[in-house]
Short mmCIF file of C-alpha atoms in Angstrom, two decimals:
data_model
loop_
_atom_site.label_atom_id
_atom_site.label_comp_id
_atom_site.label_asym_id
_atom_site.label_seq_id
_atom_site.Cartn_x
_atom_site.Cartn_y
_atom_site.Cartn_z
CA MET A 16 8.52 7.83 -22.81
CA SER A 17 7.33 8.65 -26.30
CA PRO A 18 5.65 12.02 -26.91
CA GLY A 19 2.41 10.31 -27.92
CA SER A 20 2.10 8.26 -24.74
CA GLY A 21 0.17 10.94 -22.91
CA ALA A 22 -2.40 11.14 -25.70
CA SER A 23 -2.66 7.34 -25.80
CA THR A 24 -3.21 7.23 -22.05
CA SER A 25 -5.93 9.84 -22.33
CA ARG A 26 -7.67 7.80 -25.04
CA ASP A 27 -7.48 4.66 -22.90
CA GLY A 28 -9.07 6.46 -19.96
CA GLY A 29 -11.74 8.04 -22.12
CA SER A 30 -12.54 4.69 -23.73
CA PHE A 31 -13.07 3.04 -20.35
CA ASP A 32 -15.19 5.97 -19.15
CA THR A 33 -17.43 5.54 -22.21
CA PHE A 34 -17.68 1.79 -21.62
CA PHE A 35 -18.46 2.37 -17.94
CA GLU A 36 -21.31 4.77 -18.71
CA GLY A 37 -23.01 2.17 -20.90
CA TRP A 38 -22.23 -0.58 -18.41
CA LEU A 39 -23.92 1.40 -15.63
CA VAL A 40 -27.10 1.73 -17.67
CA ARG A 41 -27.16 -2.03 -18.16
CA HIS A 42 -26.35 -2.47 -14.47
CA GLU A 43 -29.48 -0.57 -13.48
CA HIS A 44 -31.58 -2.64 -15.89
CA TYR A 45 -30.24 -5.85 -14.40
CA LEU A 46 -31.10 -4.61 -10.92
CA GLU A 47 -34.67 -4.07 -12.05
CA GLU A 48 -34.78 -7.61 -13.42
CA LEU A 49 -33.32 -9.06 -10.25
CA LEU A 50 -35.78 -7.19 -8.06
CA THR A 51 -38.67 -8.36 -10.22
CA ALA A 52 -37.45 -11.96 -10.04
CA GLN A 53 -37.11 -11.69 -6.28
CA GLN A 54 -40.57 -10.19 -5.81
CA GLN A 55 -42.34 -12.41 -8.34
CA CYS A 56 -40.56 -15.69 -7.61
CA ARG A 57 -43.63 -17.77 -8.48
CA GLU A 58 -43.80 -16.32 -12.00
CA TYR A 59 -40.10 -16.98 -12.61
CA GLN A 60 -39.50 -20.60 -13.56
CA GLY A 61 -36.22 -22.43 -12.96
CA ASP A 62 -34.82 -21.85 -16.45
CA ASP A 63 -35.77 -18.16 -16.35
CA VAL A 64 -33.93 -17.69 -13.06
CA LYS A 65 -30.85 -19.54 -14.30
CA ASP A 66 -30.82 -17.47 -17.49
CA LEU A 67 -31.00 -14.24 -15.49
CA ILE A 68 -28.14 -15.35 -13.22
CA THR A 69 -26.03 -16.24 -16.27
CA ARG A 70 -26.68 -12.86 -17.88
CA VAL A 71 -25.85 -10.93 -14.71
CA LEU A 72 -22.59 -12.84 -14.26
CA SER A 73 -21.75 -12.17 -17.91
CA HIS A 74 -22.42 -8.49 -17.27
CA TYR A 75 -19.84 -8.44 -14.47
CA GLN A 76 -17.43 -10.46 -16.61
CA GLN A 77 -17.63 -7.78 -19.30
CA TYR A 78 -16.52 -5.20 -16.76
CA PHE A 79 -13.48 -7.25 -15.73
CA GLU A 80 -12.53 -7.93 -19.34
CA GLU A 81 -12.65 -4.25 -20.26
CA LYS A 82 -10.74 -3.29 -17.11
CA SER A 83 -8.13 -5.91 -17.97
CA ARG A 84 -7.66 -4.42 -21.43
CA VAL A 85 -7.14 -0.97 -19.93
CA ALA A 86 -4.73 -2.33 -17.31
CA GLN A 87 -2.62 -3.98 -19.99
CA ARG A 88 -2.27 -0.64 -21.78
CA ASN A 89 -1.80 1.46 -18.64
CA VAL A 90 -2.33 -0.16 -15.25
CA PHE A 91 -2.27 3.19 -13.42
CA LEU A 92 -5.63 4.06 -14.95
CA VAL A 93 -7.33 1.26 -13.01
CA PHE A 94 -5.69 2.42 -9.78
CA ALA A 95 -7.03 5.94 -10.36
CA PRO A 96 -10.20 5.53 -12.47
CA THR A 97 -11.60 8.92 -13.45
CA CYS A 98 -15.11 7.48 -13.79
CA LEU A 99 -15.39 6.67 -10.07
CA SER A 100 -16.19 9.00 -7.19
CA SER A 101 -13.74 9.64 -4.37
CA LEU A 102 -15.73 7.33 -2.08
CA GLU A 103 -15.70 4.53 -4.64
CA CYS A 104 -11.95 4.91 -5.15
CA ALA A 105 -11.39 4.82 -1.38
CA SER A 106 -13.32 1.53 -1.14
CA LEU A 107 -11.20 -0.25 -3.75
CA TRP A 108 -8.95 -3.16 -2.87
CA ILE A 109 -6.34 -3.64 -5.59
CA THR A 110 -8.59 -1.86 -8.13
CA GLY A 111 -11.84 -3.65 -7.24
CA PHE A 112 -14.03 -5.11 -4.52
CA LYS A 113 -12.46 -7.24 -1.84
CA PRO A 114 -13.51 -10.88 -2.32
CA GLY A 115 -13.97 -11.41 1.41
CA PHE A 116 -16.53 -8.61 1.44
CA ALA A 117 -18.53 -10.40 -1.24
CA LEU A 118 -18.63 -13.46 1.00
CA ARG A 119 -19.85 -11.44 3.97
CA LEU A 120 -22.57 -10.09 1.70
CA VAL A 121 -23.77 -13.66 1.20
CA LEU A 122 -24.30 -14.07 4.93
CA SER A 123 -26.28 -10.82 5.18
CA SER A 124 -28.41 -11.31 2.05
CA VAL A 125 -29.14 -15.06 2.15
CA GLN A 126 -30.77 -16.03 5.43
CA ASP A 127 -31.78 -19.61 4.59
CA LEU A 128 -28.40 -21.27 4.11
CA SER A 129 -28.32 -24.95 4.96
CA GLN A 130 -25.73 -26.30 7.36
CA GLU A 131 -23.70 -27.66 4.46
CA GLN A 132 -23.88 -24.36 2.60
CA SER A 133 -22.80 -22.42 5.70
CA GLU A 134 -19.83 -24.70 6.20
CA ARG A 135 -18.78 -24.36 2.55
CA ILE A 136 -19.05 -20.57 2.73
CA GLU A 137 -16.99 -20.53 5.92
CA ARG A 138 -14.27 -22.65 4.30
CA LEU A 139 -14.30 -20.39 1.27
CA MET A 140 -13.93 -17.35 3.52
CA GLU A 141 -10.83 -18.83 5.14
CA GLU A 142 -9.33 -19.77 1.78
CA THR A 143 -10.06 -16.30 0.43
CA LYS A 144 -8.43 -14.59 3.41
CA VAL A 145 -5.23 -16.49 2.68
CA GLU A 146 -5.31 -15.48 -1.00
CA GLU A 147 -6.00 -11.85 -0.07
CA ARG A 148 -3.00 -11.81 2.26
CA VAL A 149 -0.80 -13.25 -0.48
CA LEU A 150 -1.86 -10.49 -2.87
CA ASN A 151 -1.45 -7.80 -0.20
CA ASP A 152 2.08 -9.04 0.49
CA GLU A 153 2.86 -9.14 -3.23
CA LEU A 154 1.66 -5.56 -3.69
CA ALA A 155 3.81 -4.45 -0.75
CA ARG A 156 6.83 -6.25 -2.22
CA VAL A 157 6.26 -4.56 -5.57
CA GLN A 158 6.35 -1.12 -4.00
CA GLU A 159 9.37 -1.92 -1.84
CA SER A 160 11.42 -3.62 -4.57
CA VAL A 161 10.77 -1.20 -7.41
CA ALA A 162 10.92 2.05 -5.46
CA ALA A 163 9.74 3.71 -2.28
CA PRO A 164 5.97 3.68 -1.71
CA PRO A 165 5.60 7.34 -2.77
CA LEU A 166 6.44 6.25 -6.34
CA LEU A 167 3.17 4.32 -6.52
CA GLU A 168 1.29 7.41 -5.41
CA MET A 169 3.17 9.45 -7.99
CA ALA A 170 2.22 6.91 -10.64
CA ARG A 171 -1.46 7.10 -9.73
CA LYS A 172 -1.39 10.87 -10.12
CA GLN A 173 0.15 10.44 -13.56
CA ALA A 174 -2.55 8.10 -14.85
CA ARG A 175 -3.32 10.60 -17.59
CA ARG A 176 0.16 12.14 -17.88
CA MET A 177 2.90 9.57 -18.20
CA ASN A 178 5.85 11.92 -18.84
CA VAL A 179 8.48 11.06 -16.23
CA GLU A 180 12.00 12.26 -15.65
CA GLY A 181 15.35 10.58 -16.10
CA GLY A 182 15.95 7.25 -14.41
CA ARG A 183 12.42 7.12 -13.01
CA GLU A 184 11.07 6.08 -16.40
CA GLU A 185 12.67 2.64 -16.24
CA ALA A 186 11.53 2.16 -12.64
CA LEU A 187 8.01 3.19 -13.61
CA LEU A 188 7.88 0.70 -16.47
CA THR A 189 9.04 -2.07 -14.12
CA LEU A 190 6.40 -1.00 -11.64
CA ARG A 191 3.71 -1.10 -14.31
CA LYS A 192 4.52 -4.69 -15.25
CA ALA A 193 4.58 -5.86 -11.65
CA LEU A 194 1.30 -4.11 -10.85
CA GLU A 195 -0.35 -5.64 -13.92
CA GLU A 196 0.37 -9.09 -12.49
CA VAL A 197 -1.01 -8.19 -9.05
CA VAL A 198 -4.17 -6.67 -10.55
CA ALA A 199 -4.69 -9.73 -12.75
CA GLY A 200 -4.34 -11.97 -9.69
CA ALA A 201 -6.83 -9.88 -7.70
CA ASP A 202 -9.39 -9.89 -10.53
CA LEU A 203 -9.00 -13.65 -10.90
CA LEU A 204 -9.64 -14.10 -7.18
CA ARG A 205 -12.72 -11.87 -7.41
CA MET A 206 -14.22 -13.86 -10.26
CA THR A 207 -13.34 -17.32 -8.94
CA THR A 208 -14.75 -16.43 -5.51
CA THR A 209 -17.98 -15.21 -7.07
CA MET A 210 -18.33 -18.34 -9.21
CA LYS A 211 -17.74 -20.58 -6.19
CA VAL A 212 -20.47 -18.71 -4.29
CA VAL A 213 -22.87 -19.17 -7.21
CA GLU A 214 -22.11 -22.90 -7.21
CA ILE A 215 -22.85 -23.16 -3.49
CA LEU A 216 -26.14 -21.26 -3.57
CA LYS A 217 -29.46 -22.36 -5.03
CA PRO A 218 -30.84 -20.30 -7.95
CA GLU A 219 -33.32 -18.36 -5.82
CA GLN A 220 -30.58 -17.66 -3.27
CA ASN A 221 -28.31 -16.43 -6.04
CA VAL A 222 -30.99 -13.97 -7.10
CA ARG A 223 -31.04 -12.50 -3.59
CA TYR A 224 -27.25 -12.42 -3.41
CA LEU A 225 -26.81 -10.79 -6.82
CA THR A 226 -29.59 -8.32 -6.06
CA ALA A 227 -27.81 -7.24 -2.87
CA ALA A 228 -24.46 -6.94 -4.66
CA THR A 229 -25.89 -4.99 -7.60
CA GLN A 230 -27.87 -2.70 -5.32
CA LEU A 231 -24.90 -2.07 -3.04
CA PHE A 232 -22.76 -1.06 -6.01
CA LEU A 233 -25.31 1.53 -7.13
CA ASN A 234 -25.91 2.82 -3.59
CA LEU A 235 -22.18 3.34 -3.08
CA ARG A 236 -21.92 5.13 -6.40
CA ASN A 237 -24.86 7.44 -5.74
CA LEU A 238 -23.56 8.28 -2.27
CA GLY A 239 -20.07 8.92 -3.65
CA LEU A 240 -21.32 11.21 -6.43
CA GLN A 241 -23.44 13.12 -3.92
CA LYS A 242 -20.49 13.62 -1.58
CA ASP A 243 -18.25 14.78 -4.41
CA ALA A 244 -20.93 17.24 -5.54
CA ASN A 245 -21.29 18.60 -2.00
CA THR A 246 -17.51 18.98 -1.69
CA LYS A 247 -17.28 20.91 -4.94
CA GLY A 248 -20.25 23.03 -3.97
#
């Protein structure tokens, strides 16, 4: 590993942290908009609602695009993001939310699904479970084929310090490439699942769904930061 790799890794992590701080500010603003749209549904016309949904989805897309750029430079940073609390890190599934959880959120946040919508959501849940298992199996194979599972844990700890010893360097590079592919597959499943949900729901239902998802993200973050602060204190 080149002497400058540690500095490059640090810059990558710092760059994502900076992006994430700004993204969180926008996230809170979008939550305010969603709550307003939900509470003042009569004032929000069809085009206004659709525009808001498009902007919120674009907001999430920006997060995935930035995370993808970081993963391509150093995938271990997205497995051990310094900008997240311990609770948030513990809730991650292959560096992000589990698609099946997003589908369960639909059922809890949208109470007026039609029979057809319910059936489509149920089918999507079954399809998503299969895809999740495939990715879980692939991640397990990566760890088993490249090195023993502890190597992955070692790699996570070295997200900001990539100096490795001897023959482990080659194994670590192989691991990085394999993990990049798994992370890309998981992010693709997250986005395609979300877009399929949006297609199934009506605009006003999407507002409720996106409000619940956006609010849950912030609640988890606030709780995680509070727990970390209490632990340090």
